[in-house]
């Protein structure tokens, strides 16, 4: 099997290297439920979102959603669909997660 090259990813990376401000936050909100996901999609052309699990959706090393995050996560899912909402974690699904139980749960 031959390794393929993702030219779109390389082009995007190059543009971020040239303009690092693209990766800096431009808006701060108290929690993810304060974000208008429909406006991001309809007026800004955003097609997907990703969330950090610990300290954004949950307390560190916990899997239950923080009450203030529930509405925001559901709003993002309703707006972008399950295939366009990602949850990232530094702990779940790693060697710190025996049997990858937390990774499977989220």
PDB file of C-alpha atoms in Angstrom, residues 14 26 47 51-52 61 97:
ATOM      1  CA  UNK A  14       1.322  26.359   5.391  1.00  0.00           C
ATOM      2  CA  UNK A  26     -10.562  35.632  18.858  1.00  0.00           C
ATOM      3  CA  UNK A  47     -18.357  23.411   8.965  1.00  0.00           C
ATOM      4  CA  UNK A  51     -13.962  20.425  21.935  1.00  0.00           C
ATOM      5  CA  UNK A  52     -11.362  19.509  24.501  1.00  0.00           C
ATOM      6  CA  UNK A  61     -10.679  12.741  34.328  1.00  0.00           C
ATOM      7  CA  UNK A  97      -6.921   5.073  30.285  1.00  0.00           C
TER       8      UNK A  97
END
